[in-house]
């Protein structure tokens, strides 16, 4: 039998243990009250309970979108191939105990030295930010992580050759910061025009998708809460889970960054630049922003060129707009509409796209269209052999016609292929994305023959230009983005794999294009063929490119003159439109 003394001692011991246990738990009190990122956590704080999710997130390119420049984060070659000359400016890269530096020696001998403070991107190109007088600016050169070389940002945007070396230097605090980090707060002083930028966390981290986490962490620190969550899995955990939201709200989380936007109303921009981004995961994005479309304007700035003439996005970061146009979203059943998580998994699959291997097949489409899982039904639907590339859902309904960071991506505007759009609105069509050797008029006649119920009234164009093979026609007659796309497709990066010997002479001629980004794709294509020739440098000056062009023309003398003649003829009819955003 316990004595009064032993009971008191036991109670004291329990109290001491409780104090120790409680004291050992992390404190999750209100943080940064009044700031835009009030109650947001750092991702590392999520790791103790969610080690598997933390590890899968850390393997993604999202996690490394913006990083402090350190030995472990910088991938550019600052030690061996550490010089780059372009437009008469020599850039010298240096790594020393104080960090990473780039010195620009101008044609007149003057020098400008910049310390690399932050890096942007870790998959295709690595860009660099320097902080000077409290403001972050993007430097004019980047490192091409695919081709392992230094490059000018002039070669990444849809602008013609320019003598302006610093053309794409940009201020980070007022624009880029919002989508490459969590809860950006520029803290712009409108009187001094100075920024004092803060972010909740660099990169796209846990808070971007799950919102403020302090209340969740506080609750999770209690064994009573954890036990209750196990007993009642549907109970609120004081955290946003995109998979448990309505499809519309889940889509908005991704659309916040993958859907370029303007404040709603427009004058909200002042609050955003001073206080910070007001949107939190799980909220209605439309309360704060309006997605940009081809009719959007801010002052004299038009966004029309970022869309094909039919309104479909042609740049990445507009995937949200594409899905909103899609019948798979518009006509989807309530609660089961298409959204990003239909195909993508934030904690599963290949980090390159964050897509599980099974979702690179037709599986996501078959979940709503199960009848096409049967080979005969599929072949009847596509009018192609069921096992062919012409029967893959993505190739026909989400063709790779959207540009983003030195490559092309599938459109998220899920549509039915229609070659008539190429004639009427200069938009690429899925038929000729594959059938590069065939003309648009051939495609129009084919869709009329194969699907008379839909295309029975389709008529070929009277313009003889559309009787030409579409790959070469787009390469010379299209605007710069269309030409870059054609160069990429002729290089074999689409569902159609043209004979390299057929496509190469056209790619050679494309090396004379006045847009570096077009030459980039042509150069990559020429580097893959069975012939012997040095890979053309798409950033070479005009004189050097001219010499190189003649050398490459000599490798294909059998049809060189015909290709030259076609290029001259088509160039005369094209209309170029520069894009302010090329990444």
PDB file of N, CA and C in Angstrom, residues 471-560:
ATOM      1  N   UNK A 471       7.393  20.538 -91.718  1.00  0.00           N
ATOM      2  CA  UNK A 471       8.588  20.775 -90.912  1.00  0.00           C
ATOM      3  C   UNK A 471       9.434  21.906 -91.468  1.00  0.00           C
ATOM      4  N   UNK A 472       9.872  21.810 -92.727  1.00  0.00           N
ATOM      5  CA  UNK A 472      10.639  22.914 -93.325  1.00  0.00           C
ATOM      6  C   UNK A 472       9.851  24.205 -93.443  1.00  0.00           C
ATOM      7  N   UNK A 473       8.537  24.107 -93.751  1.00  0.00           N
ATOM      8  CA  UNK A 473       7.754  25.345 -93.880  1.00  0.00           C
ATOM      9  C   UNK A 473       7.760  26.127 -92.580  1.00  0.00           C
ATOM     10  N   UNK A 474       7.496  25.448 -91.444  1.00  0.00           N
ATOM     11  CA  UNK A 474       7.503  26.134 -90.160  1.00  0.00           C
ATOM     12  C   UNK A 474       8.894  26.654 -89.817  1.00  0.00           C
ATOM     13  N   UNK A 475       9.925  25.918 -90.209  1.00  0.00           N
ATOM     14  CA  UNK A 475      11.294  26.295 -89.867  1.00  0.00           C
ATOM     15  C   UNK A 475      11.682  27.632 -90.491  1.00  0.00           C
ATOM     16  N   UNK A 476      11.110  27.957 -91.647  1.00  0.00           N
ATOM     17  CA  UNK A 476      11.496  29.194 -92.324  1.00  0.00           C
ATOM     18  C   UNK A 476      10.381  30.246 -92.378  1.00  0.00           C
ATOM     19  N   UNK A 477       9.122  29.829 -92.348  1.00  0.00           N
ATOM     20  CA  UNK A 477       8.023  30.784 -92.507  1.00  0.00           C
ATOM     21  C   UNK A 477       7.410  31.206 -91.180  1.00  0.00           C
ATOM     22  N   UNK A 478       7.592  30.408 -90.120  1.00  0.00           N
ATOM     23  CA  UNK A 478       6.959  30.726 -88.849  1.00  0.00           C
ATOM     24  C   UNK A 478       7.656  31.847 -88.106  1.00  0.00           C
ATOM     25  N   UNK A 479       7.041  32.308 -87.009  1.00  0.00           N
ATOM     26  CA  UNK A 479       7.733  33.276 -86.160  1.00  0.00           C
ATOM     27  C   UNK A 479       8.820  32.528 -85.382  1.00  0.00           C
ATOM     28  N   UNK A 480       9.576  33.234 -84.556  1.00  0.00           N
ATOM     29  CA  UNK A 480      10.774  32.641 -83.951  1.00  0.00           C
ATOM     30  C   UNK A 480      10.454  31.419 -83.103  1.00  0.00           C
ATOM     31  N   UNK A 481       9.347  31.459 -82.343  1.00  0.00           N
ATOM     32  CA  UNK A 481       9.029  30.307 -81.508  1.00  0.00           C
ATOM     33  C   UNK A 481       8.645  29.108 -82.374  1.00  0.00           C
ATOM     34  N   UNK A 482       7.889  29.358 -83.436  1.00  0.00           N
ATOM     35  CA  UNK A 482       7.508  28.279 -84.345  1.00  0.00           C
ATOM     36  C   UNK A 482       8.734  27.698 -85.026  1.00  0.00           C
ATOM     37  N   UNK A 483       9.674  28.555 -85.403  1.00  0.00           N
ATOM     38  CA  UNK A 483      10.895  28.067 -86.057  1.00  0.00           C
ATOM     39  C   UNK A 483      11.729  27.226 -85.098  1.00  0.00           C
ATOM     40  N   UNK A 484      11.808  27.670 -83.845  1.00  0.00           N
ATOM     41  CA  UNK A 484      12.551  26.896 -82.851  1.00  0.00           C
ATOM     42  C   UNK A 484      11.900  25.533 -82.643  1.00  0.00           C
ATOM     43  N   UNK A 485      10.572  25.511 -82.589  1.00  0.00           N
ATOM     44  CA  UNK A 485       9.846  24.254 -82.439  1.00  0.00           C
ATOM     45  C   UNK A 485      10.128  23.338 -83.622  1.00  0.00           C
ATOM     46  N   UNK A 486      10.083  23.882 -84.830  1.00  0.00           N
ATOM     47  CA  UNK A 486      10.342  23.071 -86.019  1.00  0.00           C
ATOM     48  C   UNK A 486      11.763  22.511 -85.999  1.00  0.00           C
ATOM     49  N   UNK A 487      12.734  23.312 -85.584  1.00  0.00           N
ATOM     50  CA  UNK A 487      14.115  22.829 -85.500  1.00  0.00           C
ATOM     51  C   UNK A 487      14.233  21.690 -84.509  1.00  0.00           C
ATOM     52  N   UNK A 488      13.525  21.801 -83.398  1.00  0.00           N
ATOM     53  CA  UNK A 488      13.549  20.739 -82.393  1.00  0.00           C
ATOM     54  C   UNK A 488      12.915  19.461 -82.929  1.00  0.00           C
ATOM     55  N   UNK A 489      11.806  19.590 -83.651  1.00  0.00           N
ATOM     56  CA  UNK A 489      11.132  18.421 -84.209  1.00  0.00           C
ATOM     57  C   UNK A 489      11.952  17.782 -85.319  1.00  0.00           C
ATOM     58  N   UNK A 490      12.577  18.603 -86.161  1.00  0.00           N
ATOM     59  CA  UNK A 490      13.423  18.067 -87.226  1.00  0.00           C
ATOM     60  C   UNK A 490      14.667  17.390 -86.659  1.00  0.00           C
ATOM     61  N   UNK A 491      14.992  17.727 -85.406  1.00  0.00           N
ATOM     62  CA  UNK A 491      16.130  17.091 -84.732  1.00  0.00           C
ATOM     63  C   UNK A 491      15.747  15.739 -84.136  1.00  0.00           C
ATOM     64  N   UNK A 492      14.451  15.376 -84.233  1.00  0.00           N
ATOM     65  CA  UNK A 492      14.018  14.077 -83.737  1.00  0.00           C
ATOM     66  C   UNK A 492      13.453  14.089 -82.339  1.00  0.00           C
ATOM     67  N   UNK A 493      13.107  15.270 -81.813  1.00  0.00           N
ATOM     68  CA  UNK A 493      12.613  15.354 -80.435  1.00  0.00           C
ATOM     69  C   UNK A 493      11.100  15.333 -80.322  1.00  0.00           C
ATOM     70  N   UNK A 494      10.433  14.846 -81.328  1.00  0.00           N
ATOM     71  CA  UNK A 494       8.981  14.711 -81.277  1.00  0.00           C
ATOM     72  C   UNK A 494       8.586  13.272 -81.528  1.00  0.00           C
ATOM     73  N   UNK A 495       7.295  12.997 -81.630  1.00  0.00           N
ATOM     74  CA  UNK A 495       6.843  11.627 -81.888  1.00  0.00           C
ATOM     75  C   UNK A 495       7.259  11.127 -83.264  1.00  0.00           C
ATOM     76  N   UNK A 496       7.367  12.044 -84.240  1.00  0.00           N
ATOM     77  CA  UNK A 496       7.872  11.674 -85.555  1.00  0.00           C
ATOM     78  C   UNK A 496       9.387  11.740 -85.535  1.00  0.00           C
ATOM     79  N   UNK A 497      10.040  10.721 -86.075  1.00  0.00           N
ATOM     80  CA  UNK A 497      11.503  10.667 -86.092  1.00  0.00           C
ATOM     81  C   UNK A 497      11.987  10.732 -87.545  1.00  0.00           C
ATOM     82  N   UNK A 498      12.128  11.950 -88.075  1.00  0.00           N
ATOM     83  CA  UNK A 498      12.501  12.071 -89.489  1.00  0.00           C
ATOM     84  C   UNK A 498      13.907  11.542 -89.753  1.00  0.00           C
ATOM     85  N   UNK A 499      14.120  11.111 -90.979  1.00  0.00           N
ATOM     86  CA  UNK A 499      15.448  10.664 -91.399  1.00  0.00           C
ATOM     87  C   UNK A 499      16.424  11.822 -91.196  1.00  0.00           C
ATOM     88  N   UNK A 500      17.485  11.613 -90.407  1.00  0.00           N
ATOM     89  CA  UNK A 500      18.434  12.714 -90.160  1.00  0.00           C
ATOM     90  C   UNK A 500      18.999  13.320 -91.436  1.00  0.00           C
ATOM     91  N   UNK A 501      19.230  12.500 -92.453  1.00  0.00           N
ATOM     92  CA  UNK A 501      19.781  13.008 -93.706  1.00  0.00           C
ATOM     93  C   UNK A 501      18.780  13.888 -94.437  1.00  0.00           C
ATOM     94  N   UNK A 502      17.499  13.651 -94.216  1.00  0.00           N
ATOM     95  CA  UNK A 502      16.488  14.524 -94.821  1.00  0.00           C
ATOM     96  C   UNK A 502      16.411  15.836 -94.063  1.00  0.00           C
ATOM     97  N   UNK A 503      16.425  15.779 -92.739  1.00  0.00           N
ATOM     98  CA  UNK A 503      16.249  16.988 -91.945  1.00  0.00           C
ATOM     99  C   UNK A 503      17.479  17.866 -91.830  1.00  0.00           C
ATOM    100  N   UNK A 504      18.678  17.264 -91.920  1.00  0.00           N
ATOM    101  CA  UNK A 504      19.909  18.008 -91.649  1.00  0.00           C
ATOM    102  C   UNK A 504      20.106  19.238 -92.531  1.00  0.00           C
ATOM    103  N   UNK A 505      19.903  19.166 -93.861  1.00  0.00           N
ATOM    104  CA  UNK A 505      20.128  20.369 -94.675  1.00  0.00           C
ATOM    105  C   UNK A 505      19.250  21.541 -94.249  1.00  0.00           C
ATOM    106  N   UNK A 506      18.053  21.258 -93.772  1.00  0.00           N
ATOM    107  CA  UNK A 506      17.188  22.337 -93.290  1.00  0.00           C
ATOM    108  C   UNK A 506      17.742  22.933 -91.994  1.00  0.00           C
ATOM    109  N   UNK A 507      18.236  22.070 -91.117  1.00  0.00           N
ATOM    110  CA  UNK A 507      18.825  22.557 -89.868  1.00  0.00           C
ATOM    111  C   UNK A 507      20.077  23.386 -90.148  1.00  0.00           C
ATOM    112  N   UNK A 508      20.852  22.979 -91.151  1.00  0.00           N
ATOM    113  CA  UNK A 508      22.032  23.764 -91.535  1.00  0.00           C
ATOM    114  C   UNK A 508      21.614  25.172 -91.934  1.00  0.00           C
ATOM    115  N   UNK A 509      20.576  25.256 -92.759  1.00  0.00           N
ATOM    116  CA  UNK A 509      20.123  26.571 -93.214  1.00  0.00           C
ATOM    117  C   UNK A 509      19.579  27.398 -92.057  1.00  0.00           C
ATOM    118  N   UNK A 510      19.000  26.719 -91.053  1.00  0.00           N
ATOM    119  CA  UNK A 510      18.473  27.426 -89.885  1.00  0.00           C
ATOM    120  C   UNK A 510      19.582  28.056 -89.059  1.00  0.00           C
ATOM    121  N   UNK A 511      20.837  27.612 -89.250  1.00  0.00           N
ATOM    122  CA  UNK A 511      21.954  28.239 -88.540  1.00  0.00           C
ATOM    123  C   UNK A 511      22.203  29.663 -89.021  1.00  0.00           C
ATOM    124  N   UNK A 512      21.549  30.055 -90.096  1.00  0.00           N
ATOM    125  CA  UNK A 512      21.638  31.440 -90.559  1.00  0.00           C
ATOM    126  C   UNK A 512      20.531  32.318 -89.992  1.00  0.00           C
ATOM    127  N   UNK A 513      19.700  31.761 -89.124  1.00  0.00           N
ATOM    128  CA  UNK A 513      18.598  32.521 -88.523  1.00  0.00           C
ATOM    129  C   UNK A 513      19.143  33.655 -87.656  1.00  0.00           C
ATOM    130  N   UNK A 514      18.397  34.739 -87.576  1.00  0.00           N
ATOM    131  CA  UNK A 514      18.845  35.897 -86.788  1.00  0.00           C
ATOM    132  C   UNK A 514      18.468  35.782 -85.321  1.00  0.00           C
ATOM    133  N   UNK A 515      17.768  34.712 -84.934  1.00  0.00           N
ATOM    134  CA  UNK A 515      17.392  34.494 -83.541  1.00  0.00           C
ATOM    135  C   UNK A 515      18.265  33.394 -82.942  1.00  0.00           C
ATOM    136  N   UNK A 516      19.062  33.699 -81.931  1.00  0.00           N
ATOM    137  CA  UNK A 516      19.933  32.674 -81.337  1.00  0.00           C
ATOM    138  C   UNK A 516      19.193  31.444 -80.848  1.00  0.00           C
ATOM    139  N   UNK A 517      17.983  31.620 -80.310  1.00  0.00           N
ATOM    140  CA  UNK A 517      17.263  30.483 -79.751  1.00  0.00           C
ATOM    141  C   UNK A 517      16.880  29.489 -80.844  1.00  0.00           C
ATOM    142  N   UNK A 518      16.620  29.965 -82.060  1.00  0.00           N
ATOM    143  CA  UNK A 518      16.329  29.054 -83.175  1.00  0.00           C
ATOM    144  C   UNK A 518      17.600  28.280 -83.517  1.00  0.00           C
ATOM    145  N   UNK A 519      18.721  28.983 -83.551  1.00  0.00           N
ATOM    146  CA  UNK A 519      19.992  28.321 -83.864  1.00  0.00           C
ATOM    147  C   UNK A 519      20.368  27.305 -82.783  1.00  0.00           C
ATOM    148  N   UNK A 520      19.959  27.556 -81.541  1.00  0.00           N
ATOM    149  CA  UNK A 520      20.250  26.620 -80.452  1.00  0.00           C
ATOM    150  C   UNK A 520      19.673  25.240 -80.762  1.00  0.00           C
ATOM    151  N   UNK A 521      18.407  25.198 -81.165  1.00  0.00           N
ATOM    152  CA  UNK A 521      17.783  23.909 -81.450  1.00  0.00           C
ATOM    153  C   UNK A 521      18.345  23.282 -82.719  1.00  0.00           C
ATOM    154  N   UNK A 522      18.647  24.108 -83.723  1.00  0.00           N
ATOM    155  CA  UNK A 522      19.238  23.570 -84.944  1.00  0.00           C
ATOM    156  C   UNK A 522      20.625  22.995 -84.669  1.00  0.00           C
ATOM    157  N   UNK A 523      21.405  23.696 -83.869  1.00  0.00           N
ATOM    158  CA  UNK A 523      22.744  23.237 -83.517  1.00  0.00           C
ATOM    159  C   UNK A 523      22.703  21.900 -82.789  1.00  0.00           C
ATOM    160  N   UNK A 524      21.777  21.777 -81.839  1.00  0.00           N
ATOM    161  CA  UNK A 524      21.649  20.512 -81.110  1.00  0.00           C
ATOM    162  C   UNK A 524      21.307  19.364 -82.045  1.00  0.00           C
ATOM    163  N   UNK A 525      20.439  19.644 -83.032  1.00  0.00           N
ATOM    164  CA  UNK A 525      20.077  18.599 -83.984  1.00  0.00           C
ATOM    165  C   UNK A 525      21.238  18.175 -84.849  1.00  0.00           C
ATOM    166  N   UNK A 526      22.041  19.129 -85.290  1.00  0.00           N
ATOM    167  CA  UNK A 526      23.185  18.805 -86.144  1.00  0.00           C
ATOM    168  C   UNK A 526      24.263  18.030 -85.395  1.00  0.00           C
ATOM    169  N   UNK A 527      24.285  18.164 -84.088  1.00  0.00           N
ATOM    170  CA  UNK A 527      25.323  17.473 -83.317  1.00  0.00           C
ATOM    171  C   UNK A 527      25.035  15.982 -83.155  1.00  0.00           C
ATOM    172  N   UNK A 528      23.829  15.533 -83.551  1.00  0.00           N
ATOM    173  CA  UNK A 528      23.434  14.154 -83.294  1.00  0.00           C
ATOM    174  C   UNK A 528      23.517  13.257 -84.521  1.00  0.00           C
ATOM    175  N   UNK A 529      23.838  13.789 -85.673  1.00  0.00           N
ATOM    176  CA  UNK A 529      23.788  12.998 -86.894  1.00  0.00           C
ATOM    177  C   UNK A 529      24.999  12.103 -87.103  1.00  0.00           C
ATOM    178  N   UNK A 530      24.931  11.261 -88.137  1.00  0.00           N
ATOM    179  CA  UNK A 530      26.034  10.335 -88.423  1.00  0.00           C
ATOM    180  C   UNK A 530      27.196  10.974 -89.175  1.00  0.00           C
ATOM    181  N   UNK A 531      27.057  12.239 -89.555  1.00  0.00           N
ATOM    182  CA  UNK A 531      28.085  12.922 -90.317  1.00  0.00           C
ATOM    183  C   UNK A 531      29.172  13.465 -89.401  1.00  0.00           C
ATOM    184  N   UNK A 532      30.259  13.892 -89.983  1.00  0.00           N
ATOM    185  CA  UNK A 532      31.370  14.435 -89.211  1.00  0.00           C
ATOM    186  C   UNK A 532      31.427  15.947 -89.411  1.00  0.00           C
ATOM    187  N   UNK A 533      31.269  16.639 -88.333  1.00  0.00           N
ATOM    188  CA  UNK A 533      31.345  18.093 -88.371  1.00  0.00           C
ATOM    189  C   UNK A 533      31.265  18.630 -86.961  1.00  0.00           C
ATOM    190  N   UNK A 534      32.022  19.688 -86.680  1.00  0.00           N
ATOM    191  CA  UNK A 534      31.995  20.271 -85.345  1.00  0.00           C
ATOM    192  C   UNK A 534      30.609  20.846 -85.058  1.00  0.00           C
ATOM    193  N   UNK A 535      30.178  20.696 -83.819  1.00  0.00           N
ATOM    194  CA  UNK A 535      28.872  21.239 -83.452  1.00  0.00           C
ATOM    195  C   UNK A 535      28.886  22.755 -83.625  1.00  0.00           C
ATOM    196  N   UNK A 536      27.942  23.298 -84.388  1.00  0.00           N
ATOM    197  CA  UNK A 536      27.912  24.756 -84.574  1.00  0.00           C
ATOM    198  C   UNK A 536      27.634  25.473 -83.255  1.00  0.00           C
ATOM    199  N   UNK A 537      28.289  26.607 -83.049  1.00  0.00           N
ATOM    200  CA  UNK A 537      28.048  27.418 -81.862  1.00  0.00           C
ATOM    201  C   UNK A 537      26.954  28.433 -82.190  1.00  0.00           C
ATOM    202  N   UNK A 538      25.815  28.279 -81.583  1.00  0.00           N
ATOM    203  CA  UNK A 538      24.669  29.131 -81.895  1.00  0.00           C
ATOM    204  C   UNK A 538      24.879  30.577 -81.442  1.00  0.00           C
ATOM    205  N   UNK A 539      25.866  30.819 -80.578  1.00  0.00           N
ATOM    206  CA  UNK A 539      26.154  32.175 -80.115  1.00  0.00           C
ATOM    207  C   UNK A 539      27.347  32.801 -80.839  1.00  0.00           C
ATOM    208  N   UNK A 540      27.843  32.131 -81.835  1.00  0.00           N
ATOM    209  CA  UNK A 540      28.960  32.669 -82.624  1.00  0.00           C
ATOM    210  C   UNK A 540      28.529  33.965 -83.302  1.00  0.00           C
ATOM    211  N   UNK A 541      29.489  34.867 -83.566  1.00  0.00           N
ATOM    212  CA  UNK A 541      29.137  36.122 -84.237  1.00  0.00           C
ATOM    213  C   UNK A 541      28.788  35.855 -85.702  1.00  0.00           C
ATOM    214  N   UNK A 542      28.241  36.864 -86.373  1.00  0.00           N
ATOM    215  CA  UNK A 542      27.725  36.694 -87.729  1.00  0.00           C
ATOM    216  C   UNK A 542      28.796  36.202 -88.696  1.00  0.00           C
ATOM    217  N   UNK A 543      29.992  36.747 -88.587  1.00  0.00           N
ATOM    218  CA  UNK A 543      31.061  36.340 -89.497  1.00  0.00           C
ATOM    219  C   UNK A 543      31.431  34.872 -89.279  1.00  0.00           C
ATOM    220  N   UNK A 544      31.551  34.488 -88.013  1.00  0.00           N
ATOM    221  CA  UNK A 544      31.902  33.105 -87.707  1.00  0.00           C
ATOM    222  C   UNK A 544      30.806  32.144 -88.137  1.00  0.00           C
ATOM    223  N   UNK A 545      29.547  32.552 -87.956  1.00  0.00           N
ATOM    224  CA  UNK A 545      28.438  31.698 -88.366  1.00  0.00           C
ATOM    225  C   UNK A 545      28.412  31.519 -89.877  1.00  0.00           C
ATOM    226  N   UNK A 546      28.736  32.572 -90.615  1.00  0.00           N
ATOM    227  CA  UNK A 546      28.736  32.499 -92.072  1.00  0.00           C
ATOM    228  C   UNK A 546      29.773  31.490 -92.554  1.00  0.00           C
ATOM    229  N   UNK A 547      30.965  31.523 -91.970  1.00  0.00           N
ATOM    230  CA  UNK A 547      32.002  30.552 -92.356  1.00  0.00           C
ATOM    231  C   UNK A 547      31.558  29.134 -92.019  1.00  0.00           C
ATOM    232  N   UNK A 548      30.985  28.983 -90.850  1.00  0.00           N
ATOM    233  CA  UNK A 548      30.544  27.669 -90.402  1.00  0.00           C
ATOM    234  C   UNK A 548      29.422  27.135 -91.286  1.00  0.00           C
ATOM    235  N   UNK A 549      28.536  28.029 -91.702  1.00  0.00           N
ATOM    236  CA  UNK A 549      27.418  27.635 -92.535  1.00  0.00           C
ATOM    237  C   UNK A 549      27.905  27.051 -93.856  1.00  0.00           C
ATOM    238  N   UNK A 550      28.914  27.657 -94.439  1.00  0.00           N
ATOM    239  CA  UNK A 550      29.447  27.147 -95.700  1.00  0.00           C
ATOM    240  C   UNK A 550      30.068  25.772 -95.523  1.00  0.00           C
ATOM    241  N   UNK A 551      30.748  25.549 -94.420  1.00  0.00           N
ATOM    242  CA  UNK A 551      31.344  24.229 -94.160  1.00  0.00           C
ATOM    243  C   UNK A 551      30.265  23.159 -94.034  1.00  0.00           C
ATOM    244  N   UNK A 552      29.182  23.514 -93.338  1.00  0.00           N
ATOM    245  CA  UNK A 552      28.118  22.541 -93.146  1.00  0.00           C
ATOM    246  C   UNK A 552      27.338  22.315 -94.437  1.00  0.00           C
ATOM    247  N   UNK A 553      27.165  23.357 -95.231  1.00  0.00           N
ATOM    248  CA  UNK A 553      26.474  23.180 -96.512  1.00  0.00           C
ATOM    249  C   UNK A 553      27.213  22.194 -97.405  1.00  0.00           C
ATOM    250  N   UNK A 554      28.517  22.211 -97.307  1.00  0.00           N
ATOM    251  CA  UNK A 554      29.328  21.319 -98.146  1.00  0.00           C
ATOM    252  C   UNK A 554      29.119  19.848 -97.797  1.00  0.00           C
ATOM    253  N   UNK A 555      28.617  19.570 -96.593  1.00  0.00           N
ATOM    254  CA  UNK A 555      28.375  18.175 -96.203  1.00  0.00           C
ATOM    255  C   UNK A 555      27.130  17.605 -96.882  1.00  0.00           C
ATOM    256  N   UNK A 556      26.248  18.489 -97.387  1.00  0.00           N
ATOM    257  CA  UNK A 556      24.998  18.029 -97.992  1.00  0.00           C
ATOM    258  C   UNK A 556      24.786  18.714 -99.345  1.00  0.00           C
ATOM    259  N   UNK A 557      25.730  18.569-100.272  1.00  0.00           N
ATOM    260  CA  UNK A 557      25.646  19.315-101.536  1.00  0.00           C
ATOM    261  C   UNK A 557      24.519  18.837-102.440  1.00  0.00           C
ATOM    262  N   UNK A 558      24.001  17.617-102.211  1.00  0.00           N
ATOM    263  CA  UNK A 558      23.015  17.039-103.121  1.00  0.00           C
ATOM    264  C   UNK A 558      21.687  17.783-103.138  1.00  0.00           C
ATOM    265  N   UNK A 559      21.304  18.433-102.042  1.00  0.00           N
ATOM    266  CA  UNK A 559      20.038  19.186-102.060  1.00  0.00           C
ATOM    267  C   UNK A 559      20.192  20.550-101.408  1.00  0.00           C
ATOM    268  N   UNK A 560      21.431  21.013-101.337  1.00  0.00           N
ATOM    269  CA  UNK A 560      21.702  22.258-100.630  1.00  0.00           C
ATOM    270  C   UNK A 560      21.075  23.469-101.305  1.00  0.00           C
TER     271      UNK A 560
END
